[in-house]
Coordinates of C-alpha atoms and ligand atoms in Angstrom, one line a residue:
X1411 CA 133.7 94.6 129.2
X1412 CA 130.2 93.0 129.0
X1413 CA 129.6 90.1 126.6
X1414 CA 128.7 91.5 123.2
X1415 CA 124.4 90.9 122.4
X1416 CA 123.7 89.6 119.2
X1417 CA 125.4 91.6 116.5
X1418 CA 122.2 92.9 114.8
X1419 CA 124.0 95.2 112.3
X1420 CA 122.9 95.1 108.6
X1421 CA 125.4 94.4 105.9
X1422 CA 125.5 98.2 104.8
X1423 CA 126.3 98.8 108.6
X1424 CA 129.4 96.5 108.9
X1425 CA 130.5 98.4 105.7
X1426 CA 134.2 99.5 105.6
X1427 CA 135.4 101.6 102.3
X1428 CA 137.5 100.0 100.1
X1429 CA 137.3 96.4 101.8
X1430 CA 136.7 93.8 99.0
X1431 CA 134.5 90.5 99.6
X1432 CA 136.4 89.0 96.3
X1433 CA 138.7 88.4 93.9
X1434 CA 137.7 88.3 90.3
X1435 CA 140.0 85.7 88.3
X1436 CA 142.1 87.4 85.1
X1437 CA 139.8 88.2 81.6
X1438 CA 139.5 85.8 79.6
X1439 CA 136.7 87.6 77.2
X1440 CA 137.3 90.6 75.7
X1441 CA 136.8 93.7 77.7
X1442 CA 133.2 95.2 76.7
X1443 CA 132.4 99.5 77.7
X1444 CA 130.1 100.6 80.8
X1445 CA 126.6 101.4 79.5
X1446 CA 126.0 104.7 78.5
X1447 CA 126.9 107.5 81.1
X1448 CA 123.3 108.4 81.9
X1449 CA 122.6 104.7 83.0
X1450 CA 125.7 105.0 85.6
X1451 CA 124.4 105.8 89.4
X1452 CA 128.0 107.1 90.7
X1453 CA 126.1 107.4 94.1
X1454 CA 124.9 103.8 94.6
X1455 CA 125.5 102.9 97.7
X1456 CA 126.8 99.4 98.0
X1457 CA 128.0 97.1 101.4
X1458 CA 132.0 96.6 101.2
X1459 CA 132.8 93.6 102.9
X1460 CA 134.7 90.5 102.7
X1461 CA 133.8 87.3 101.4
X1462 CA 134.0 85.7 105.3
X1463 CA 131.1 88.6 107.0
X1464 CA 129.1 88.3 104.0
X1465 CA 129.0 84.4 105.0
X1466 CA 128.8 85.0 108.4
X1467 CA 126.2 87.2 108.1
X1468 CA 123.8 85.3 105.9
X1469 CA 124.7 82.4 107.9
X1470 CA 123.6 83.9 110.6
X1471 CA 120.2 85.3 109.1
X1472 CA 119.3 81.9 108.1
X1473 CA 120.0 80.4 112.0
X1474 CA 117.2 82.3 113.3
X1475 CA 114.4 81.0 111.1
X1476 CA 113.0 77.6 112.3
X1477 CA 113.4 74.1 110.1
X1478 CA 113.0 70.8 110.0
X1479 CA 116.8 71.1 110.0
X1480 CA 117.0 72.4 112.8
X1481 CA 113.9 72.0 115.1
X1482 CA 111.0 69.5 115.6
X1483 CA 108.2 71.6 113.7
X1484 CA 104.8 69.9 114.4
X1485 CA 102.9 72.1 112.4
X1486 CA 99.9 70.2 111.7
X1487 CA 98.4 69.5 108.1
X1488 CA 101.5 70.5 106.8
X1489 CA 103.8 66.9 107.2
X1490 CA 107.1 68.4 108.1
X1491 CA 108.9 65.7 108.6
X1492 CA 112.4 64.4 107.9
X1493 CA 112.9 63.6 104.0
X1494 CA 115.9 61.6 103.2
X1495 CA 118.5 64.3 101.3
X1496 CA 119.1 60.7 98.5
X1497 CA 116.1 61.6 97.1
X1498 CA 117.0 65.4 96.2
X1499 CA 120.3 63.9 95.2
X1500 CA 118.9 61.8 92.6
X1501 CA 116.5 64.6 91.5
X1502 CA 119.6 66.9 90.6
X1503 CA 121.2 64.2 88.8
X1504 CA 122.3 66.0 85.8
X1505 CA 120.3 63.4 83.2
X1506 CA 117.1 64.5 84.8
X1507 CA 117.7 68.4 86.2
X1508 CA 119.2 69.2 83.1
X1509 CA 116.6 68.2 80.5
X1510 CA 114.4 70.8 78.8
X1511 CA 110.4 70.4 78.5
X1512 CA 110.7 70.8 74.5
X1513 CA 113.0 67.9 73.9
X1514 CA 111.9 65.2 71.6
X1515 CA 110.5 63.0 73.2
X1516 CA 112.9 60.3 71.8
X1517 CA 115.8 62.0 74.2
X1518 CA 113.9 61.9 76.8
X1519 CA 112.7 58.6 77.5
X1520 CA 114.3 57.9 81.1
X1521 CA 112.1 60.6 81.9
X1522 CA 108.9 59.5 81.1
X1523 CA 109.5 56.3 81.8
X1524 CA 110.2 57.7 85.7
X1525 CA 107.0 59.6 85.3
X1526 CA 105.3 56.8 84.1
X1527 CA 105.5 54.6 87.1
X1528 CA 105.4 56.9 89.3
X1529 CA 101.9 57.5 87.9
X1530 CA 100.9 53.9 88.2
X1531 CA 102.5 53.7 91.8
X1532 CA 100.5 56.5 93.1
X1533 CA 97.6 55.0 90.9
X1534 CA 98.0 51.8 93.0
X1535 CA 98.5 53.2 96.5
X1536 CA 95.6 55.1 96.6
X1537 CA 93.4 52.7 94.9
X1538 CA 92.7 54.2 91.2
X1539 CA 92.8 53.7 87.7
X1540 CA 95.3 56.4 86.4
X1541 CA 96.7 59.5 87.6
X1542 CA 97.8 63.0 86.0
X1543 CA 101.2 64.5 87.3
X1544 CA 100.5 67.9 85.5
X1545 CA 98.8 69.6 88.8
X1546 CA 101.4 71.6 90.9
X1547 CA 100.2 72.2 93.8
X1548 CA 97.3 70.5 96.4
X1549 CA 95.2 73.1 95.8
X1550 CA 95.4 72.4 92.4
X1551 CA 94.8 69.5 92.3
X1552 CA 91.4 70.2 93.8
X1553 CA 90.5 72.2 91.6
X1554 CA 91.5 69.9 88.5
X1555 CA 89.2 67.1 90.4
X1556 CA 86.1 69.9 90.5
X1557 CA 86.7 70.8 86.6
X1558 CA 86.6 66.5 86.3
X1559 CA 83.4 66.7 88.3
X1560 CA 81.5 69.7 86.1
X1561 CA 82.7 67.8 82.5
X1562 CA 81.6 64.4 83.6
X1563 CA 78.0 65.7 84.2
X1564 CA 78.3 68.2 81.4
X1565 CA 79.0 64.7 79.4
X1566 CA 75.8 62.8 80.5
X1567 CA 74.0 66.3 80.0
X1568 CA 73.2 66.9 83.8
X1569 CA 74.3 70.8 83.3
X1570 CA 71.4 70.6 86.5
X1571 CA 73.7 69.3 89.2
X1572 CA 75.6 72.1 90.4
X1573 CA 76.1 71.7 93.9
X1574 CA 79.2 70.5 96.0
X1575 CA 79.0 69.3 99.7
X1576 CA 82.0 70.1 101.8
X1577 CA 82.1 68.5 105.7
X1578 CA 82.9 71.8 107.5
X1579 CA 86.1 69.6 109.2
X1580 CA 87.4 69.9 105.5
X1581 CA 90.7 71.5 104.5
X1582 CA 89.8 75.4 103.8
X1583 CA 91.4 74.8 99.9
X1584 CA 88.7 72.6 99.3
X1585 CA 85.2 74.9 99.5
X1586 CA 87.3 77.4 97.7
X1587 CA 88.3 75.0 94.9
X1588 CA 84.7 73.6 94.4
X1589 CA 83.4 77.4 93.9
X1590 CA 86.2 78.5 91.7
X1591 CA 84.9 75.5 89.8
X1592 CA 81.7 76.8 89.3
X1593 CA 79.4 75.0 91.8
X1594 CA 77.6 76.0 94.5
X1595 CA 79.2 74.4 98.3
X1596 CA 76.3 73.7 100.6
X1597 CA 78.2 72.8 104.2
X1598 CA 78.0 69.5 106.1
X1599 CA 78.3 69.9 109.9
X1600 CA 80.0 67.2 112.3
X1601 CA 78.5 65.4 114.5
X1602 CA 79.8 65.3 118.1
X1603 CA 82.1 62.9 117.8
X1604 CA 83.9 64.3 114.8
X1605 CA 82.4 62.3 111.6
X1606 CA 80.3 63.6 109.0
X1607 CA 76.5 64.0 110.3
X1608 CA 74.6 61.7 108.5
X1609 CA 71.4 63.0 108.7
X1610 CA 72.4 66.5 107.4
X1611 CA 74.4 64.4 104.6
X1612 CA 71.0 62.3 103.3
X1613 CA 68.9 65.8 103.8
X1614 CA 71.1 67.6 101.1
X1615 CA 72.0 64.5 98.9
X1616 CA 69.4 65.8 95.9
X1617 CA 69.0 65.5 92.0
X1618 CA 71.2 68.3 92.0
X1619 CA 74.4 66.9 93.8
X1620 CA 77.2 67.3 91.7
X1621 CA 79.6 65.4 94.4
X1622 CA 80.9 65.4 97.7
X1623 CA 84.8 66.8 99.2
X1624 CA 85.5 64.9 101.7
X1625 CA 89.1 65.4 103.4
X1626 CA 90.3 61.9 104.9
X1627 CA 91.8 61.8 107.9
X1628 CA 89.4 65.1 108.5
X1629 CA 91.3 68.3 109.5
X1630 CA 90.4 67.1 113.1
X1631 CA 92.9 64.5 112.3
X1632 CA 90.2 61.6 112.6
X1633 CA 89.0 59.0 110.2
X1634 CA 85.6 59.4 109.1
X1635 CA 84.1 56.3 110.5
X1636 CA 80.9 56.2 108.0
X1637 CA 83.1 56.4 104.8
X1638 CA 81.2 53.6 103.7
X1639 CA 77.8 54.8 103.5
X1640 CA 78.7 58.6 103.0
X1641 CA 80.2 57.3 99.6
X1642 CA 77.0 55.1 99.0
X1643 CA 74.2 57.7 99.7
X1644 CA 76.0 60.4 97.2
X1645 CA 76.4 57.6 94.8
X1646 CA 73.0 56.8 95.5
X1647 CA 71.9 60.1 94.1
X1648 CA 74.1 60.4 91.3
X1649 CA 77.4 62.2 92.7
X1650 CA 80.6 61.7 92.7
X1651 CA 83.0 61.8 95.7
X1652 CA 86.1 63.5 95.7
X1653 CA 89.1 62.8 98.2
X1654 CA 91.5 65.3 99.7
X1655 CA 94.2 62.7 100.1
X1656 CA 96.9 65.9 101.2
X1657 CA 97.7 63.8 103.8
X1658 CA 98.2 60.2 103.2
X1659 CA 100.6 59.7 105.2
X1660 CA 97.8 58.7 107.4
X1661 CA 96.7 55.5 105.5
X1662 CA 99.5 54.4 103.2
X1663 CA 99.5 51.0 103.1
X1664 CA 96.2 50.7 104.8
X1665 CA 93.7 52.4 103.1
X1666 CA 92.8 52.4 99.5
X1667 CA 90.2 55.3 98.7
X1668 CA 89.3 53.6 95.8
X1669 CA 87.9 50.8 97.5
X1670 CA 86.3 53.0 100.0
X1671 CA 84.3 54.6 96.8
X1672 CA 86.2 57.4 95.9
X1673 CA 85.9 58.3 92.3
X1674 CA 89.0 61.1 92.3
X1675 CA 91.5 62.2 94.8
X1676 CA 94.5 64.4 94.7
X1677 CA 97.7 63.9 96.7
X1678 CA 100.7 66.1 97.7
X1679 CA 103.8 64.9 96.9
X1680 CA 104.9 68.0 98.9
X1681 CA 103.7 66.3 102.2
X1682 CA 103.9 62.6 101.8
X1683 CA 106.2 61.9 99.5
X1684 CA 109.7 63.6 100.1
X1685 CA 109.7 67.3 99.5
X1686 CA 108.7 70.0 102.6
X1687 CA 105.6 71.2 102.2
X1688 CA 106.4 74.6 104.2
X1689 CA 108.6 77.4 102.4
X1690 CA 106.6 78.0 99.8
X1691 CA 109.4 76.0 97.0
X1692 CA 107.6 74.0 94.1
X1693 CA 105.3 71.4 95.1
X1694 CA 103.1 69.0 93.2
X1695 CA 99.1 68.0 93.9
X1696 CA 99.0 64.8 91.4
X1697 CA 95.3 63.4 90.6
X1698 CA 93.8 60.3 90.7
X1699 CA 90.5 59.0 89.2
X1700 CA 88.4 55.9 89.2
X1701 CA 86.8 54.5 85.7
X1702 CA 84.4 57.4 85.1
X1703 CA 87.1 59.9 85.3
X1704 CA 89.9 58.7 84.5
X1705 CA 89.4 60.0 80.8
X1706 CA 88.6 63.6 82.1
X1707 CA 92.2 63.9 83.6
X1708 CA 94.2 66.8 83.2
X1709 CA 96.9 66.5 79.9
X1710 CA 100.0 65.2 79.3
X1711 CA 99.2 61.9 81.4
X1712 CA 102.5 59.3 80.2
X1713 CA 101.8 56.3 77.8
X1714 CA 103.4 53.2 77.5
X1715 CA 103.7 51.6 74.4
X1716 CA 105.5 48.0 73.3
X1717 CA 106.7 48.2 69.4
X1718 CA 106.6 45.5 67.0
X1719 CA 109.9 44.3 68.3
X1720 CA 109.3 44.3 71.7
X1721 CA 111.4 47.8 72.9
X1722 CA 109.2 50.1 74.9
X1723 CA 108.5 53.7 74.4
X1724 CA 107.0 56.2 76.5
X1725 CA 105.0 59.1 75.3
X1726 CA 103.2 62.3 76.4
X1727 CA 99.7 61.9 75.7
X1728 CA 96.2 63.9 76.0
X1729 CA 93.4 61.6 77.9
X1730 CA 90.1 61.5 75.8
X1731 CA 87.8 64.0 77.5
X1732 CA 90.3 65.9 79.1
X1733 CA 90.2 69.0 80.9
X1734 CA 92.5 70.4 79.5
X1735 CA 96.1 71.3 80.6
X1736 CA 96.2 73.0 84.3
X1737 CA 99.9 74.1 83.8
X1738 CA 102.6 74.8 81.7
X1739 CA 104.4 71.4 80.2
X1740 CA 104.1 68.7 82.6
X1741 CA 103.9 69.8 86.1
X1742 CA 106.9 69.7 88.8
X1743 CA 109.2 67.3 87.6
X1744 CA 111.8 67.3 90.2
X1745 CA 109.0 66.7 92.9
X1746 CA 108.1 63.7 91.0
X1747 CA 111.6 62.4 91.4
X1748 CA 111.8 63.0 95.1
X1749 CA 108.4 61.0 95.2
X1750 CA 109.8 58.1 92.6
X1751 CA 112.7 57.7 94.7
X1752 CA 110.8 57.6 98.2
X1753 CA 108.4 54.6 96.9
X1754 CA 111.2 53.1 95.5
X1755 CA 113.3 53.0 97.9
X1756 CA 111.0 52.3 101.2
X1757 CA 108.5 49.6 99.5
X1758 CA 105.6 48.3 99.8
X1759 CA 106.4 47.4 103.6
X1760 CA 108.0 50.4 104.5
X1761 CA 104.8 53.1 103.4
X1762 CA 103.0 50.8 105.5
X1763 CA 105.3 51.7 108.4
X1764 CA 105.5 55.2 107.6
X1765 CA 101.5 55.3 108.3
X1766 CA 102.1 53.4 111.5
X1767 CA 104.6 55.9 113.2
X1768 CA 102.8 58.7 112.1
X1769 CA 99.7 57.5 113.9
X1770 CA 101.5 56.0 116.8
X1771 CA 103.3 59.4 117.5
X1772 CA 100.1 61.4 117.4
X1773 CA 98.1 59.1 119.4
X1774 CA 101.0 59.1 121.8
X1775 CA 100.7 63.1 122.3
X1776 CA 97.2 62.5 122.5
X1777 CA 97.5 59.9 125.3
X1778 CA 100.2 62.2 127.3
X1779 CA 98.8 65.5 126.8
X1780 CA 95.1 65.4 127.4
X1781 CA 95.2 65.7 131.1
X1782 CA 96.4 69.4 130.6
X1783 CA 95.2 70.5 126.8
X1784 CA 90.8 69.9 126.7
X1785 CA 90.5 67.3 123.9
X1786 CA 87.5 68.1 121.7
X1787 CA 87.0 64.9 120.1
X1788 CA 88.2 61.8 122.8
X1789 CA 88.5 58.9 120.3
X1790 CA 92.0 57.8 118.7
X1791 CA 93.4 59.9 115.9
X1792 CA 95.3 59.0 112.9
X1793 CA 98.3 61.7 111.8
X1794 CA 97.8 64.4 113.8
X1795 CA 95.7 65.3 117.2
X1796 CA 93.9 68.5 118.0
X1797 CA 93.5 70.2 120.9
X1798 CA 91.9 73.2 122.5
X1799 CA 93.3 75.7 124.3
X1800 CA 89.8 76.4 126.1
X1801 CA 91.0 75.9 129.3
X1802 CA 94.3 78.1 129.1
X1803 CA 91.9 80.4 127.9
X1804 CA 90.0 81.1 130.9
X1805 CA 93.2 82.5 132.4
X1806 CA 94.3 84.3 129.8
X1807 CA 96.6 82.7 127.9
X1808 CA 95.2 82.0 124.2
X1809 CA 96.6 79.2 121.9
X1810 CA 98.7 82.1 120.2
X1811 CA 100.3 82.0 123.4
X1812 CA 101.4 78.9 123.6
X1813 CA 102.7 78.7 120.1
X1814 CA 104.3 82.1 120.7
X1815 CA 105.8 80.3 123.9
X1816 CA 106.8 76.9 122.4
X1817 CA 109.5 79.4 120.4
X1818 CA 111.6 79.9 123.4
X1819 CA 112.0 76.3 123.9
X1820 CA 113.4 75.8 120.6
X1821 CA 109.6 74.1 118.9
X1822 CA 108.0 75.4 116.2
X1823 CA 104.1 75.8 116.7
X1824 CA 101.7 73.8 115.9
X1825 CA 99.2 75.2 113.3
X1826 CA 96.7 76.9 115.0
X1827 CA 92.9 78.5 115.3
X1828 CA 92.3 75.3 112.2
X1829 CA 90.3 74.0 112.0
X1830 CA 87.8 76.6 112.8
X1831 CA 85.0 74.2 114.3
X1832 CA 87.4 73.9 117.1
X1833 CA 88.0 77.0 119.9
X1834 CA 91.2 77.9 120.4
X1835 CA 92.8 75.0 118.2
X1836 CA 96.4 73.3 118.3
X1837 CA 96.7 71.2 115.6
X1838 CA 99.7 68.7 116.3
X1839 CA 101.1 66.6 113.4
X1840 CA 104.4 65.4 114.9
X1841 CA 104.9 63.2 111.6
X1842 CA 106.3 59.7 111.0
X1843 CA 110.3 60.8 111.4
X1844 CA 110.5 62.1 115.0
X1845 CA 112.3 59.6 117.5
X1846 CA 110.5 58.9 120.7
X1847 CA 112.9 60.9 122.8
X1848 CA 112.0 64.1 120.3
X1849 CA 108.2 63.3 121.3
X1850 CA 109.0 63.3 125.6
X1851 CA 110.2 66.2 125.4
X1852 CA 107.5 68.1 123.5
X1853 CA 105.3 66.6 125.9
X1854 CA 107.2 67.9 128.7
X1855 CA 107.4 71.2 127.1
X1856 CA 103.7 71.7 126.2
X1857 CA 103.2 70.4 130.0
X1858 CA 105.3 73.4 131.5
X1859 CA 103.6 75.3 129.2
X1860 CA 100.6 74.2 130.9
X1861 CA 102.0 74.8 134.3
X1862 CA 103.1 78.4 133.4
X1863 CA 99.7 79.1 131.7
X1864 CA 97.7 78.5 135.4
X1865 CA 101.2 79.8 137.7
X1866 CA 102.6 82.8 135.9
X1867 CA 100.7 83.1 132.8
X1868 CA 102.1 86.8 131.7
X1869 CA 105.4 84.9 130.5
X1870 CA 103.5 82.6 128.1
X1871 CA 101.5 85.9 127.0
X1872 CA 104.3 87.7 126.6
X1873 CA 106.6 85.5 124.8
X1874 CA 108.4 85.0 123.2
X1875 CA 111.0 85.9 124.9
X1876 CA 114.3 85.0 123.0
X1877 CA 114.0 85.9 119.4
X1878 CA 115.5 89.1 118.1
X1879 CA 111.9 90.2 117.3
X1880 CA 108.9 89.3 119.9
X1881 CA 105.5 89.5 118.2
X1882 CA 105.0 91.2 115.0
X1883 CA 102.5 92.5 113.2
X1884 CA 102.6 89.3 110.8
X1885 CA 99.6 90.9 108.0
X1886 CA 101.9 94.0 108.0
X1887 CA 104.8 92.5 107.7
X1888 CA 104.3 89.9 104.9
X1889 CA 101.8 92.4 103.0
X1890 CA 104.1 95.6 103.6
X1891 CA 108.0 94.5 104.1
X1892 CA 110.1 96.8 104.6
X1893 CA 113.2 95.3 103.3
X1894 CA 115.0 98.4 101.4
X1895 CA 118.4 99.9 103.4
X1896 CA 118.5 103.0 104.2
X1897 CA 121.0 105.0 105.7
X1898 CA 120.8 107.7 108.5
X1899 CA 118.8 110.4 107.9
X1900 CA 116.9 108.7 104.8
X1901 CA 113.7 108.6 105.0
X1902 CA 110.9 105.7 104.1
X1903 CA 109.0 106.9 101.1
X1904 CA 105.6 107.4 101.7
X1905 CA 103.0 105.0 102.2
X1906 CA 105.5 102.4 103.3
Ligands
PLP2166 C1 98.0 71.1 102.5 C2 96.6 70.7 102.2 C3 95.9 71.1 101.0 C4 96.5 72.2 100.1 O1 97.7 71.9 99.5 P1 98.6 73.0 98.8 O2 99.6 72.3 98.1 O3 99.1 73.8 99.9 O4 97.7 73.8 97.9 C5 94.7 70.6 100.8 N1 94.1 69.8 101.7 C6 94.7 69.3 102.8 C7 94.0 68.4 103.7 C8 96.0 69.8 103.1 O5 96.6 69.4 104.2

């Protein structure tokens, strides 16, 4: 007998009549009557199964995706890293996870207090003067800081200044935010070594800037070395800059954009600050402002107040020109915990070490893999490190490939073909929790890689080559899924 392959039957396929997958404990309601006859399907056809293949089964299913469970994922921009499971045990604490948004406040006052300092914590880190929890996603958050940007002008009665600059190494999120906001985004090109060009930057700095997006580190994973004087000559004109701060897991603890001249940031807590950012679960893109827009911030923003007697009270409360609220109550609570928790329990000195190993690692990729990957921009990085796959290209092989490839050694790819102002891109973030023996051997891998790519290069273009499904049609799949049963001799409908 040969060794079985993988048991790739469905559940309806493992089906055996009149097998049972459990055992419902004894009434102890009274018995209510079926619906109505004609709302009875006799012929529904349902899987019979026990209780131990429906967990092997599902089990199974959820073995062949890739996680930060279960592989190094270096997908960069997206901070998959390690988050400590405390910190989604204290979020499920039933005192918090089992509160309702319309509670008097009164009940509720652990709660807001949480929120509260988590709100000056983030306020502090990034160098601001008060932050709005309410946004829920990065994107969002964006989009909150444009709305900021078009009512501060609108204030001072400069309806005239309509137009955004975006850097075109800026996160993709970030022209569309700016437009959905109303304005007009006029590109910035990079120079050759990566930073902003200043000369385009002064040439479109006019009397009808409305403010600058600037994404720091850049999406080519590299600090903008003229922040200075970028923030300056929009001020200069009467803009505002706005941060993308998705990924401050860069400069925690070294960096204050504030300082730098930022007037309003967002951040994800869905990166940085303890939840995954990939798998599409709840995130949370909280803002900060500076003086001149701090008042514009989205509502509820969390108020402290000390009564006569000296007891403190928190409250929800509505900054004076606000926006407006962005979502429904007060954003993603449990995300906030994760992020309370995380700051709480690493410190001061230990966000300022979570900045150092995330720069270390990627500058150690850098170092070790830019013999055999062309390196567009040859200067340190800070999170993450780009490469091209320009020479791999000439034979063949595309940087799909090799993320297709680094699948059959157990990696998850690295994002790729972002940013778009370099060919062929690998973006690498391998984040601030992988050990240094996790790092060797990505390097070793990606330098096989390399070796197959000039050698043999149909196995990287073909791969890969141990998953139950090669390469898919991945627009079909996710726009048209086909994830209905059927049996033999059923047909699809049409038009799926
Ligand atoms: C992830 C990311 C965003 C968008 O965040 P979402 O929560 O996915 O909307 C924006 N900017 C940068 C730099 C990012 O990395």
């Amino acid at each position: 007998m040969n060794p079985p392959s993988l048991d790739r039957r469905l559940l309806m396929e493992r089906s055996v009549r009149g097998r049972r997958g459990s055992s419902l404990p004894p009434l102890d309601v009274p018995p209510q009557p079926l619906p109505p006859e004609e709302h009875l399907r006799g012929d529904l056809e349902l899987p019979e199964v026990s209780e131990g293949e429906v967990v092997r089964y599902f089990t199974h299913l959820s073995q062949l995706n890739f996680s930060v469970d279960t592989h190094f994922y270096p997908l960069g921009s997206c901070t998959m890293k390690y988050n400590p499971r405390v910190n989604d045990e204290l979020a499920q604490l039933p005192g918090f996870s089992q509160l309702h948004p319309l509670q008097p406040e009164e009940t509720v006052q652990g709660a807001l207090k949480a929120m509260y300092r988590l709100q000056g914590f983030l306020a502090e880190i990034v160098g601001m003067e008060a932050t709005s929890l309410a946004t829920m996603a990065g994107a969002q958050g964006e989009l909150a800081g444009m709305l900021m940007l078009r009512a501060y002008h609108l204030s001072r009665g400069e309806a005239d200044r309509r137009i955004v600059l975006v850097p075109d190494s800026a996160h993709g999120t970030n022209p569309a935010s700016a437009t959905m906001a109303g304005f007009r985004v006029v590109t910035v090109p990079s120079d050759d070594r990566g930073n902003m060009d200043m000369d385009a930057l002064k040439g479109a700095c006019t009397g009808e800037l409305a403010g600058l997006m600037l994404t720091l580190p850049n999406t080519l994973g590299l600090f903008e070395t003229n922040i200075l004087e970028i923030c300056r000559t929009v001020h200069q004109v009467g803009g505002l800059v706005y941060g993308d701060g998705a990924n401050m897991n860069a400069l925690l603890g070294r960096a204050k954009l504030g300082e730098l001249g930022f007037d309003v940031l967002h951040l994800n807590l869905h990166k940085t600050f303890s939840t995954p950012h990939g798998g599409g679960g709840p995130g949370a893109g909280p803002v900060a402002a500076g003086p001149l827009l701090a008042p514009f911030l989205p509502s509820p923003v969390v108020e402290r107040h000390v009564d006569g007697d000296g007891r403190e009270r928190y409250s929800l409360a509505t900054p004076e020109h606000t926006i407006g609220k962005v979502a429904a109550f007060h954003g993603n609570f449990g995300v906030a915990l994760r992020a309370y928790a995380y700051i709480r329990s690493l410190g001061a000195a230990g966000l300022r070490e979570v900045s150092e190993n995330a720069v270390i690692g990627a500058n150690y990729l850098l170092s070790q893999l830019k013999e055999e990957y062309h390196l567009p921009y040859d200067r340190p990085c800070m999170h993450e490190v780009v490469f091209s796959a320009r020479r791999q290209k000439a034979r063949g092989v595309r940087a799909l490939d090799i993320a297709k490839r680094l699948i059959d050694y157990g990696i998850h790819p690295p994002t790729m073909y972002f940013p778009l102002i370099v060919e062929e891109a690998l973006m690498v973030e391998p984040t601030e929790t992988e050990s240094k023996e996790t790092l060797d051997h990505f390097i070793q891998v990606m330098k096989a890689i390399a070796v197959e790519a000039r050698e043999n290069p149909q196995v990287v273009k073909e791969a890969p080559h141990h998953t139950p499904n090669s390469r898919l049609d991945e627009a079909r799949a996710a726009r048209r899924p086909d994830l209905r049963w059927r049996g033999v001799g059923q047909a699809a409908p049409s038009g799926v």
